[in-house]
Coordinates of C-alpha atoms in Angstrom, one line a residue:
M132 CA 0.2 -0.2 0.1
P133 CA 1.6 3.3 -1.0
A134 CA 2.9 5.4 2.4
L135 CA -0.1 8.0 1.6
S136 CA -2.7 5.7 1.4
A137 CA -1.7 3.9 4.6
L138 CA -1.9 7.0 6.0
L139 CA -4.9 8.1 5.0
L140 CA -6.4 4.8 6.0
L141 CA -4.6 5.5 9.4
A142 CA -6.5 8.8 9.7
S143 CA -10.1 7.5 8.4
L144 CA -9.9 4.5 11.1
S145 CA -8.9 6.5 14.1
A146 CA -11.8 8.6 13.6
A147 CA -14.0 5.6 13.0
T148 CA -12.8 3.9 16.0
A149 CA -12.7 6.7 18.4
G150 CA -16.6 6.7 17.7
A151 CA -17.0 10.3 15.8
P152 CA -20.4 12.1 15.9
S153 CA -22.6 11.9 13.6
A154 CA -25.7 13.9 12.6
G155 CA -28.7 13.1 14.8
P156 CA -30.4 9.8 15.3
A157 CA -33.2 7.9 12.9
A158 CA -35.8 6.5 13.9
D159 CA -35.0 3.2 15.2
P160 CA -36.6 0.3 13.2
C161 CA -36.3 -1.7 16.6
D162 CA -38.3 0.3 18.4
G163 CA -42.3 -0.8 19.4
I164 CA -42.1 -4.8 18.1
A165 CA -44.4 -5.5 20.7
A166 CA -47.1 -3.3 19.0
L167 CA -46.9 -5.5 15.5
R168 CA -50.0 -7.3 15.0
D169 CA -49.7 -9.9 13.0
S170 CA -52.2 -11.1 10.0
P171 CA -54.8 -13.7 11.5
R172 CA -54.1 -15.6 8.4
C173 CA -51.0 -16.4 9.8
G174 CA -51.8 -18.5 12.6
D175 CA -49.0 -20.8 14.2
A176 CA -47.3 -20.6 10.9
P177 CA -43.5 -20.0 11.5
L178 CA -42.1 -16.8 10.4
C179 CA -45.7 -15.8 9.0
G180 CA -46.0 -12.8 11.1
A181 CA -43.8 -9.4 11.2
R182 CA -43.3 -9.6 14.7
Q183 CA -41.6 -12.4 15.2
R184 CA -39.2 -11.8 11.7
V185 CA -38.7 -8.1 12.8
R186 CA -37.9 -9.6 16.4
L187 CA -35.2 -12.3 15.0
T188 CA -33.7 -9.7 12.9
C189 CA -33.2 -7.3 15.2
E190 CA -31.7 -9.9 17.2
L191 CA -29.5 -10.4 14.6
R192 CA -28.6 -7.1 14.4
E193 CA -27.5 -6.8 17.6
A194 CA -25.5 -9.7 18.0
I195 CA -23.3 -8.7 15.1
E196 CA -23.0 -5.2 16.2
K197 CA -21.9 -6.6 19.9
R198 CA -19.5 -9.2 18.3
Y199 CA -18.4 -8.8 14.8
V200 CA -14.4 -7.7 14.7
F201 CA -15.1 -5.9 11.7
F202 CA -18.2 -4.0 12.3
P203 CA -17.0 -0.5 13.1
V204 CA -14.6 -0.7 10.1
K205 CA -16.2 -2.5 7.8
S206 CA -17.0 0.3 5.7
R207 CA -13.2 1.1 5.1
L208 CA -12.5 -2.4 4.2
L209 CA -14.9 -2.5 1.3
P210 CA -14.7 -0.3 -2.0
P211 CA -17.8 2.6 -2.2
A212 CA -20.6 0.9 -4.2
G213 CA -22.3 3.5 -6.5
G214 CA -20.2 6.1 -4.7
A215 CA -21.1 5.8 -1.3
P216 CA -19.1 3.6 1.3
F217 CA -20.6 0.4 2.9
D218 CA -22.8 1.2 6.2
A219 CA -23.1 -1.2 8.4
R220 CA -25.6 0.0 10.7
G221 CA -27.6 0.9 7.6
T222 CA -27.7 -1.9 6.1
L223 CA -28.9 -4.4 9.2
D224 CA -32.0 -1.3 9.4
G225 CA -32.5 -1.7 6.2
C226 CA -32.8 -5.5 6.7
V227 CA -35.5 -4.7 9.5
R228 CA -37.1 -1.9 7.8
R229 CA -37.9 -4.8 4.7
E230 CA -39.2 -7.3 7.5
R231 CA -41.5 -4.5 8.6
A232 CA -43.0 -3.8 5.8
L233 CA -44.0 -6.8 5.0
A234 CA -47.4 -8.1 7.2
R235 CA -47.4 -11.7 6.5
E236 CA -44.9 -14.2 5.0
A237 CA -46.3 -17.3 3.4
D238 CA -43.3 -19.3 2.6
P239 CA -40.8 -19.4 5.9
L240 CA -38.1 -20.3 3.2
R241 CA -38.0 -16.5 1.5
F242 CA -37.2 -15.0 5.0
Y243 CA -33.8 -17.2 5.3
D244 CA -33.4 -16.5 1.8
R245 CA -34.0 -13.0 2.8
M246 CA -31.7 -12.9 5.9
R247 CA -28.7 -14.3 4.2
R248 CA -28.7 -11.7 1.0
C249 CA -28.5 -9.2 4.3
V250 CA -25.4 -11.3 5.6
A251 CA -23.7 -11.5 2.6
S252 CA -23.5 -8.2 1.9
F253 CA -21.1 -7.5 4.5
E254 CA -18.4 -9.7 2.1
D255 CA -16.9 -11.9 4.8
G256 CA -16.6 -15.4 4.2
H257 CA -16.9 -16.5 7.9
L258 CA -19.8 -14.6 8.3
E259 CA -22.0 -17.5 7.8
L260 CA -26.0 -17.5 8.4
S261 CA -27.8 -21.3 8.9
A262 CA -30.5 -22.7 10.6
P263 CA -29.6 -24.7 13.8
A264 CA -32.2 -27.4 12.6
R265 CA -30.1 -27.5 9.2
L266 CA -32.3 -27.1 6.3
P267 CA -32.5 -30.0 3.7
Q268 CA -31.0 -29.5 0.2
E269 CA -32.1 -29.7 -3.5
A270 CA -29.9 -30.9 -6.0
L271 CA -29.7 -31.2 -9.8
G272 CA -27.3 -34.1 -9.5
I273 CA -24.8 -32.5 -11.4
G274 CA -21.9 -30.1 -10.7
L275 CA -20.3 -27.3 -12.8
R276 CA -17.6 -25.1 -12.9
R277 CA -16.8 -20.9 -14.1
V278 CA -13.6 -21.5 -16.8
G279 CA -13.2 -18.4 -18.1
G280 CA -16.1 -16.4 -16.9
E281 CA -18.0 -19.1 -19.0
V282 CA -19.7 -21.8 -17.1
Y283 CA -19.3 -25.7 -17.9
V284 CA -20.6 -28.7 -16.7
A285 CA -17.7 -30.6 -14.8
N286 CA -18.6 -33.8 -12.7
V287 CA -22.2 -36.1 -13.0
E288 CA -23.6 -38.1 -10.4
R289 CA -23.2 -41.6 -12.8
K290 CA -26.2 -43.5 -11.7
L291 CA -28.7 -40.7 -11.7
V292 CA -27.7 -40.0 -15.6
S293 CA -27.7 -43.2 -16.8
W294 CA -31.6 -43.7 -15.3
L295 CA -32.8 -40.3 -16.9
E296 CA -31.2 -41.5 -20.1
T297 CA -33.4 -44.4 -19.8
T298 CA -36.6 -42.6 -18.3
S299 CA -36.3 -39.3 -20.0
G300 CA -36.1 -40.6 -23.6
I301 CA -32.8 -38.2 -24.3
H302 CA -30.5 -40.9 -24.9
D303 CA -27.5 -38.9 -25.6
L304 CA -27.5 -37.5 -22.0
G305 CA -24.9 -38.7 -20.7
A306 CA -22.8 -36.8 -24.0
L307 CA -24.6 -33.8 -23.5
L308 CA -23.6 -33.5 -20.1
A309 CA -19.7 -34.5 -20.4
P310 CA -17.2 -32.5 -18.4
G311 CA -16.4 -29.4 -21.0
T312 CA -19.7 -29.2 -21.8
R313 CA -20.7 -25.3 -21.9
V314 CA -24.1 -24.0 -20.2
L315 CA -25.4 -21.1 -21.8
A316 CA -28.7 -20.4 -19.7
I317 CA -30.3 -21.6 -16.9
D318 CA -34.2 -21.6 -17.1
G319 CA -33.9 -19.2 -19.6
Q320 CA -31.7 -16.4 -18.0
P321 CA -28.0 -16.1 -18.9
A322 CA -26.2 -18.5 -17.3
R323 CA -23.5 -15.8 -16.1
A324 CA -26.9 -13.7 -15.0
A325 CA -28.0 -16.6 -13.3
L326 CA -24.5 -16.7 -11.3
A327 CA -24.2 -13.4 -10.3
E328 CA -27.7 -13.0 -8.7
L329 CA -27.0 -16.7 -6.8
A330 CA -23.3 -14.9 -5.8
R331 CA -25.6 -12.4 -3.6
Y332 CA -26.9 -14.9 -1.4
V333 CA -23.6 -16.8 -0.3
P334 CA -21.2 -15.6 2.0
G335 CA -17.0 -14.8 0.4
S336 CA -14.4 -12.0 1.2
S337 CA -13.5 -11.3 -2.6
R338 CA -15.8 -11.4 -5.4
E339 CA -14.2 -14.4 -7.1
A340 CA -14.9 -16.4 -3.8
R341 CA -18.5 -15.7 -4.2
L342 CA -18.8 -16.5 -7.3
E343 CA -16.6 -20.1 -6.6
R344 CA -19.6 -21.0 -4.0
A345 CA -22.4 -19.3 -6.5
V346 CA -21.2 -22.2 -9.2
D347 CA -21.5 -24.5 -6.9
A348 CA -24.8 -23.6 -5.1
L349 CA -26.1 -23.5 -9.1
T350 CA -27.2 -27.5 -9.0
R351 CA -26.7 -28.0 -5.3
R352 CA -27.8 -25.7 -2.0
D353 CA -30.4 -25.1 0.8
F354 CA -31.2 -21.7 -0.3
A355 CA -33.0 -19.9 -3.0
W356 CA -35.6 -23.1 -3.6
P357 CA -36.7 -23.8 -7.0
S358 CA -40.2 -22.8 -7.9
R359 CA -40.6 -25.9 -10.1
R360 CA -39.9 -29.7 -10.2
T361 CA -37.1 -28.9 -13.5
A362 CA -34.2 -26.9 -14.4
A363 CA -34.0 -26.0 -18.1
L364 CA -30.2 -26.2 -18.9
T365 CA -29.4 -24.6 -22.2
L366 CA -26.6 -26.1 -23.4
L367 CA -23.8 -25.9 -26.0
A368 CA -22.9 -29.1 -27.7
G369 CA -21.2 -30.0 -30.8
G370 CA -21.8 -26.7 -32.1
R371 CA -25.4 -26.9 -31.6
R372 CA -27.8 -25.1 -28.6
R373 CA -29.7 -28.0 -27.0
T374 CA -32.3 -27.3 -24.2
V375 CA -32.6 -30.3 -21.5
E376 CA -35.3 -30.2 -18.8
L377 CA -33.5 -31.9 -15.2
P378 CA -35.8 -33.1 -12.1
W379 CA -34.7 -31.1 -9.2
W380 CA -34.3 -34.0 -6.2
A381 CA -35.0 -32.8 -2.1
S382 CA -32.9 -34.6 0.2
P383 CA -34.6 -36.6 2.6
D384 CA -35.8 -35.3 5.2
A385 CA -38.0 -32.3 3.2
E386 CA -41.2 -33.7 3.2
T387 CA -41.1 -34.0 7.5
H388 CA -38.9 -30.8 8.1
V389 CA -41.3 -28.1 9.5
L390 CA -39.8 -25.3 7.0
T391 CA -39.9 -27.1 4.0
Q392 CA -43.0 -29.0 4.4
A393 CA -45.4 -26.9 2.6
W394 CA -42.6 -25.8 -0.2
A395 CA -42.1 -29.8 -1.1
R396 CA -46.2 -29.9 -0.8
R397 CA -46.6 -27.3 -3.6
T398 CA -43.9 -27.7 -5.8
G399 CA -44.0 -31.8 -5.6
V400 CA -40.3 -32.0 -5.6
P401 CA -39.1 -35.8 -4.8
T402 CA -35.9 -37.5 -3.3
T403 CA -34.3 -39.8 -5.1
E404 CA -31.6 -42.9 -3.8
L405 CA -29.8 -42.0 -7.2
L406 CA -28.3 -39.0 -5.5
D407 CA -25.5 -39.2 -2.6
W408 CA -27.5 -37.8 0.4
R409 CA -25.5 -37.5 3.7
Y410 CA -26.1 -36.4 6.8
D411 CA -22.8 -34.9 9.0
R412 CA -24.0 -35.2 12.7
A413 CA -20.8 -33.7 13.4
R414 CA -20.7 -30.5 11.4
N415 CA -24.6 -30.7 11.7
A416 CA -24.5 -30.3 7.9
W417 CA -25.8 -32.3 4.8
D418 CA -22.7 -33.3 2.9
H419 CA -21.7 -34.7 -0.1
D420 CA -19.6 -37.4 -0.9
P421 CA -17.3 -36.5 -4.2
A422 CA -16.7 -40.6 -5.1
A423 CA -20.6 -40.6 -6.4
A424 CA -19.9 -38.5 -9.0
E425 CA -17.5 -38.7 -12.2
G426 CA -15.5 -35.9 -14.1
W427 CA -13.7 -32.9 -12.6
L428 CA -14.0 -32.6 -8.9
R429 CA -12.4 -30.0 -6.6
T430 CA -10.3 -31.7 -4.7
D431 CA -8.5 -33.4 -7.3
P432 CA -4.8 -33.4 -7.7
I433 CA -2.4 -31.7 -10.0
L434 CA -1.8 -35.2 -11.2
P435 CA -2.1 -37.7 -13.8
P436 CA -3.9 -40.7 -12.8
A437 CA -1.1 -42.9 -12.6
D438 CA 0.7 -40.5 -10.3
A439 CA -2.2 -39.6 -8.3
A440 CA -3.1 -43.1 -7.7
G441 CA 0.7 -43.4 -5.4
L442 CA 0.2 -40.4 -3.1
R443 CA -0.9 -41.4 0.3
E444 CA -4.4 -40.1 1.5
Y445 CA -4.8 -39.0 5.3
T446 CA -8.4 -38.1 6.6
G447 CA -9.0 -35.7 9.6
D448 CA -11.1 -35.9 12.6
G449 CA -14.3 -36.1 11.0
G450 CA -13.6 -38.8 8.3
R451 CA -13.6 -36.2 5.7
L452 CA -10.3 -36.5 3.2
A453 CA -7.9 -33.8 4.5
A454 CA -4.4 -34.1 2.8
R455 CA -2.5 -36.1 0.0
L456 CA 1.3 -36.9 0.8
G457 CA 3.7 -38.6 -1.7
E458 CA 6.6 -38.2 -4.3
V459 CA 6.2 -37.7 -7.9
V460 CA 8.7 -38.7 -10.5
R461 CA 7.8 -36.8 -13.7
R462 CA 10.8 -38.1 -15.5
R463 CA 14.1 -39.5 -14.4
D464 CA 15.6 -36.2 -14.2
R465 CA 12.4 -34.3 -12.6
A466 CA 10.8 -35.2 -9.3
F467 CA 9.5 -33.5 -6.6
C468 CA 7.3 -34.0 -3.9
Y469 CA 4.0 -32.9 -3.7
A470 CA 1.7 -32.1 -0.2
Q471 CA -2.3 -31.5 -1.2
I472 CA -3.7 -29.6 2.2
L473 CA -7.5 -29.4 1.7
T474 CA -8.0 -28.6 5.4
F475 CA -6.5 -27.1 8.6
H476 CA -9.4 -27.9 10.8
T477 CA -8.2 -31.1 12.0
E478 CA -5.8 -31.8 15.3
A479 CA -5.0 -35.4 13.8
L480 CA -4.2 -36.8 10.8
A481 CA -5.0 -40.7 10.0
S482 CA -3.9 -43.2 7.0
G483 CA -5.4 -46.4 7.2
D484 CA -5.2 -47.9 10.7
R485 CA -2.7 -45.0 12.2
R486 CA -3.7 -41.4 13.1
E487 CA -0.6 -39.1 14.0
P488 CA -0.8 -35.4 15.0
F489 CA -1.7 -32.9 11.7
T490 CA 2.1 -31.3 12.8
A491 CA 3.8 -34.4 13.2
V492 CA 2.7 -36.1 9.9
L493 CA 3.8 -32.8 7.8
E494 CA 6.9 -32.9 9.9
G495 CA 8.2 -35.8 8.9
F496 CA 7.1 -35.7 4.9
L497 CA 8.6 -33.2 4.9
R498 CA 12.1 -34.3 6.2
R499 CA 12.3 -37.2 3.7
C500 CA 11.5 -34.4 1.3
R501 CA 14.6 -32.4 2.6
E502 CA 16.7 -35.4 2.9
K503 CA 15.8 -36.5 -0.5
Q504 CA 17.1 -32.7 -1.5
L505 CA 13.5 -32.9 -3.4
D506 CA 11.7 -29.1 -3.8
L507 CA 8.2 -29.0 -3.0
V508 CA 4.3 -28.7 -4.9
L509 CA 2.2 -27.2 -1.9
D510 CA -1.4 -27.3 -3.2
L511 CA -3.5 -25.0 -1.5
R512 CA -6.2 -24.2 -3.8
Q513 CA -9.0 -25.8 -1.9
N514 CA -8.1 -25.5 1.8
G515 CA -11.0 -24.3 3.6
G516 CA -8.6 -23.1 6.5
G517 CA -8.7 -24.2 10.1
Y518 CA -6.6 -23.8 13.0
I519 CA -4.4 -20.7 12.8
S520 CA -1.7 -22.6 14.4
H521 CA -1.5 -24.8 11.6
S522 CA -0.2 -22.4 9.5
T523 CA 2.4 -21.0 11.5
A524 CA 4.1 -24.1 12.3
L525 CA 3.8 -25.2 8.2
A526 CA 5.2 -21.9 7.8
A527 CA 8.3 -22.4 10.3
M528 CA 8.5 -26.6 8.8
L529 CA 9.3 -24.6 4.7
G530 CA 11.8 -22.0 6.8
R531 CA 15.4 -22.4 5.9
R532 CA 18.1 -22.8 8.7
R533 CA 18.9 -20.2 10.7
Q534 CA 16.7 -17.7 9.2
T535 CA 13.9 -15.9 10.7
Y536 CA 10.6 -14.8 8.9
P537 CA 7.6 -12.5 9.4
A538 CA 5.3 -14.0 11.7
G539 CA 1.3 -13.0 12.2
A540 CA -0.9 -10.9 14.2
L541 CA -4.0 -11.0 16.0
L542 CA -6.6 -8.2 16.8
V543 CA -9.6 -8.6 19.0
R544 CA -12.7 -6.5 20.1
A545 CA -13.0 -5.6 23.3
S546 CA -16.0 -7.2 24.2
T547 CA -17.0 -8.9 27.4
L548 CA -17.2 -12.1 26.0
N549 CA -14.2 -11.5 24.4
Q550 CA -12.9 -10.8 27.6
L551 CA -14.5 -13.8 29.4
V552 CA -13.0 -16.3 26.4
Y553 CA -9.4 -15.4 27.3
Q554 CA -9.8 -15.5 30.9
Q555 CA -11.2 -19.2 30.7
R556 CA -8.4 -20.3 28.9
A557 CA -6.1 -18.9 31.5
P558 CA -4.3 -21.5 33.4
M559 CA -5.4 -21.7 37.0
L560 CA -2.3 -21.3 38.8
G561 CA -3.6 -18.5 41.5
G562 CA -0.8 -15.6 41.7
V563 CA 1.5 -16.9 39.0
P564 CA 2.4 -13.9 36.7
A565 CA 1.9 -14.3 33.1
R566 CA 5.0 -15.2 31.1
G567 CA 6.6 -12.0 29.8
D568 CA 7.9 -13.8 26.4
D569 CA 4.7 -14.6 25.5
A570 CA 1.9 -12.3 23.9
F571 CA -0.6 -14.7 23.4
E572 CA -0.6 -15.6 26.9
P573 CA -4.7 -15.4 27.6
R574 CA -4.2 -14.1 31.1
R575 CA -2.4 -11.2 29.3
V576 CA -5.2 -10.7 26.5
A577 CA -7.6 -10.6 28.9
E578 CA -5.7 -7.5 31.0
A579 CA -5.7 -6.1 27.6
I580 CA -9.4 -6.6 26.6
G581 CA -10.0 -5.0 30.2
A582 CA -7.7 -2.0 29.7
A583 CA -9.7 -1.5 26.3
R584 CA -13.1 -2.1 27.7
R585 CA -11.9 0.8 30.5
A586 CA -10.8 3.3 27.6
R587 CA -14.0 2.5 26.0
Q588 CA -11.9 1.4 23.2
D589 CA -13.8 -0.8 20.2
Y590 CA -10.2 -2.8 19.9
A591 CA -7.5 -4.3 22.6
P592 CA -4.0 -3.5 21.0
A593 CA -3.4 -6.6 18.4
L594 CA -1.4 -9.5 19.1
L595 CA 2.0 -10.0 17.5
E596 CA 3.9 -13.4 16.9
A597 CA 7.1 -13.7 17.6
P598 CA 9.0 -14.2 14.3
V599 CA 9.0 -17.7 12.8
R600 CA 12.2 -20.1 12.9
A601 CA 12.8 -23.0 10.8
D602 CA 11.2 -26.1 12.8
G603 CA 13.9 -28.4 14.4
A604 CA 11.8 -31.4 13.4
V605 CA 12.2 -30.8 9.8
G606 CA 15.8 -29.6 10.0
G607 CA 15.5 -26.3 7.8
F608 CA 14.1 -26.9 4.4
D609 CA 16.2 -25.9 1.8
G610 CA 14.4 -26.6 -1.0
A611 CA 12.4 -24.8 -4.0
V612 CA 8.6 -24.3 -3.1
V613 CA 5.9 -23.5 -5.2
A614 CA 2.5 -23.1 -3.6
L615 CA -0.8 -23.1 -5.9
T616 CA -3.7 -20.7 -4.8
G617 CA -7.1 -19.7 -5.8
P618 CA -9.9 -18.0 -4.3
T619 CA -11.3 -21.1 -2.4
C620 CA -8.2 -21.0 -0.4
M621 CA -9.5 -19.2 2.7
S622 CA -9.0 -18.3 6.2
A623 CA -6.1 -19.5 8.0
C624 CA -4.9 -20.9 4.0
D625 CA -5.1 -17.4 3.8
R626 CA -3.3 -16.7 6.6
L627 CA -0.5 -19.1 5.3
A628 CA -0.1 -17.5 2.1
A629 CA 0.4 -14.0 3.4
L630 CA 3.2 -15.7 5.6
L631 CA 4.9 -17.4 2.5
E632 CA 4.4 -13.8 0.5
A633 CA 5.9 -11.7 3.4
S634 CA 9.1 -14.3 3.8
G635 CA 9.6 -14.6 -0.1
R636 CA 9.7 -18.9 0.7
A637 CA 7.5 -19.5 -1.8
V638 CA 6.6 -18.7 -5.5
L639 CA 2.6 -18.2 -5.6
V640 CA 1.3 -19.9 -8.4
G641 CA -2.8 -19.3 -9.5
E642 CA -5.0 -16.6 -8.8
P643 CA -5.5 -14.9 -5.7
T644 CA -6.8 -16.2 -2.7
E645 CA -10.0 -15.4 -0.9
G646 CA -9.2 -12.3 1.5
A647 CA -11.2 -13.6 4.6
G648 CA -9.1 -12.5 7.9
G649 CA -11.4 -13.3 10.5
S650 CA -11.1 -16.0 13.1
Q651 CA -13.1 -17.2 15.7
Q652 CA -11.5 -17.0 19.4
E653 CA -13.9 -19.7 21.7
A654 CA -13.5 -21.6 24.8
Q655 CA -15.3 -24.1 26.3
N656 CA -19.3 -22.8 27.0
L657 CA -18.3 -19.7 25.4
G658 CA -18.4 -20.1 21.3
A659 CA -18.3 -17.3 18.8
R660 CA -21.2 -18.5 16.9
W661 CA -24.6 -17.2 17.9
T662 CA -28.1 -18.4 17.9
D663 CA -31.7 -16.8 18.9
P664 CA -33.2 -18.0 21.9
E665 CA -36.3 -19.8 19.5
G666 CA -33.5 -21.8 18.0
L667 CA -34.6 -20.2 14.3
L668 CA -31.3 -18.5 13.2
S669 CA -27.8 -18.9 13.5
L670 CA -24.6 -17.1 12.4
S671 CA -20.9 -17.6 13.0
I672 CA -19.3 -14.4 13.8
P673 CA -15.3 -13.8 13.7
N674 CA -14.5 -12.0 16.5
A675 CA -11.1 -11.7 16.0
A676 CA -9.0 -10.6 12.9
M677 CA -5.9 -12.0 11.3
G678 CA -3.4 -10.1 10.3
V679 CA 0.6 -10.7 9.0
Q680 CA 3.1 -8.4 9.9
R681 CA 5.7 -7.7 6.6
A682 CA 8.3 -7.2 8.1
I683 CA 10.7 -8.3 11.2
P684 CA 11.2 -5.8 13.6
A685 CA 14.3 -4.0 13.3
D686 CA 15.8 -5.3 16.6
G687 CA 14.8 -8.7 15.9
A688 CA 12.4 -8.5 19.1
R689 CA 8.7 -8.7 19.4
R690 CA 6.7 -5.7 18.9
T691 CA 3.5 -5.2 21.3
G692 CA 1.1 -2.9 21.3
V693 CA -0.2 -2.0 17.9
A694 CA -3.3 0.0 17.6
A695 CA -6.3 -1.2 15.8
P696 CA -5.7 1.8 12.8
E697 CA -2.3 0.5 12.0
F698 CA -3.8 -2.9 12.1
F699 CA -6.2 -3.0 9.4
A700 CA -4.3 -0.5 7.7
R701 CA -0.9 -2.7 7.1
L702 CA -1.1 -6.0 8.9
S703 CA -5.2 -7.1 8.5
L704 CA -5.8 -9.7 5.8
E705 CA -9.8 -9.4 5.3
N706 CA -10.8 -8.4 1.9
R707 CA -7.5 -8.4 0.8
P708 CA -6.7 -11.4 -1.2
V709 CA -3.0 -12.3 -1.6
A710 CA -2.1 -12.1 -5.4
P711 CA -0.1 -15.2 -6.7
D712 CA 3.8 -14.3 -8.2
V713 CA 2.8 -16.5 -11.4
R714 CA -1.0 -15.9 -12.3
Y715 CA -3.0 -18.8 -13.5
Q716 CA -6.2 -19.0 -14.6
P717 CA -7.6 -22.6 -15.1
T718 CA -8.8 -23.4 -18.5
L719 CA -10.8 -26.6 -20.1
E720 CA -7.9 -28.0 -20.6
D721 CA -7.4 -28.3 -16.7
L722 CA -11.9 -29.7 -16.8
G723 CA -10.6 -32.4 -19.4
Q724 CA -7.5 -33.2 -18.2
H725 CA -6.8 -33.5 -14.9
N726 CA -5.9 -30.1 -14.1
R727 CA -2.8 -30.7 -16.8
G728 CA -2.4 -26.9 -17.1
W729 CA -1.5 -26.8 -13.5
L730 CA 0.7 -29.5 -13.8
R731 CA 2.5 -27.6 -16.9
E732 CA 2.9 -24.7 -14.3
V733 CA 4.7 -26.0 -11.9
D734 CA 7.1 -28.0 -14.2
E735 CA 8.1 -24.8 -15.6
I736 CA 9.1 -23.0 -12.4
L737 CA 11.0 -26.4 -10.8
F738 CA 12.5 -27.5 -14.4
G739 CA 12.3 -24.4 -17.3
K740 CA 10.4 -24.8 -19.8
P741 CA 10.7 -27.4 -21.8

């Protein structure tokens, strides 16, 4: 960021965090809720009457105002829309007013859609709204992908398509839905427009991240429920336009879920065993088994099938695929180590009957790579984030011997909840003082939050990690590192990419990361997720902000006490995707040839052009 721009941002943030006076207050749309009268036609239907909906929206507004780490500064983080800066409070007030203006809502699903759009307008991939009793899903049985701004078929549920070929009379349906077929329109709406419309419902800290989530949601989602039983896809196949009607399918609980019963009766959308419906109780979410689909999958490695088969797969705490590790020999003089890390949200990795700590698995793998003098390809394209500590640990594993690198930073709202979180994290050691060399020591953080609250400040001073040093278990990794990134690399993955960028330790290849710089600091019984008393709305609310120091302090010591304005001007990751060193956008070749374009980029960086 240029020096002048940084100074201007510092000044504006100082005014924002100091609570600058404004014009006279407008009428609060949350006043007088008890006086609202519900339509007698509502009866006991959920979310029909305005009183319940307005109360829920006001409770959501209060939770975001009190807990959301970026609430005081979001207008400074987002570019102006239509010449006007983003107004966090005004946006939430507008959501309340819309509910007040609607006397009766016949379909509760539309209320959830409005709440989704309301929350999505904050452009934060961590600010994710749902229902505590998860809503069912609807799906078409195919997956789509964006390539060059257009939409293409990426994969299909083979069992379903085979059945549809027999029952629909479209005997070439499998060929029409082959990976690489372009989708021109959906229900008569151009595919790009349909994608942009759906992106309004999904959270994301950058435009590209929202579009990536929206393209998946075009054919499988739990919002924007269709109003009819089929979807008309206009395809460009063999140089000709073809329109096919594909039936929508609902997950098995759609007919019994209190919020979707009416929709199921009205539309008649059935369920089918030909689609993979899986309910993950640990995550309280509907999930999908990628193995049920045929074609290009997001989690595919960049290797040809023979090389990919040689990788060792690891599952995480929930039994989902978390990593693939292995050595790749392209030819006798071209070999490298490949680590595809799909998540940091697991404490252990399991392969077969063996289960080890996450960091121990990666340390052992990188140590063997170092001993064989192999370079590393670190595939982060689909990493959805997780534990911050894993990103720091992996950055240290990739450090060269006897070198230090810039580390991370963390900023928390000065709220009662956050103070209680860190007090609960603090060890019960009586009068033993906090360690003077640990800026992240819980009691020290709790004390800083308390001091900020007494001074009526929005934030406690930022916490700054000590410089990153090479991991002793690896022994210093001296090989080259090529890190693959994209807009689905978020949160702790954003953070790792920023650490690698700041250290210069890797060549980043691909597209910018998401730019999701929030974090949820929690303790037992003190979660960052908010749920309303009636159990109808649930929202994950980041109460801390991640950042990365851009340089090591001149004296090599840790800096403390960085104020919020400087943190947001210089260190914060939110709405600031990490840009790659070598930009590469996936092509149709990647869609149909096992990500061959990605592999060619890696070959050229590690071994030079052929």
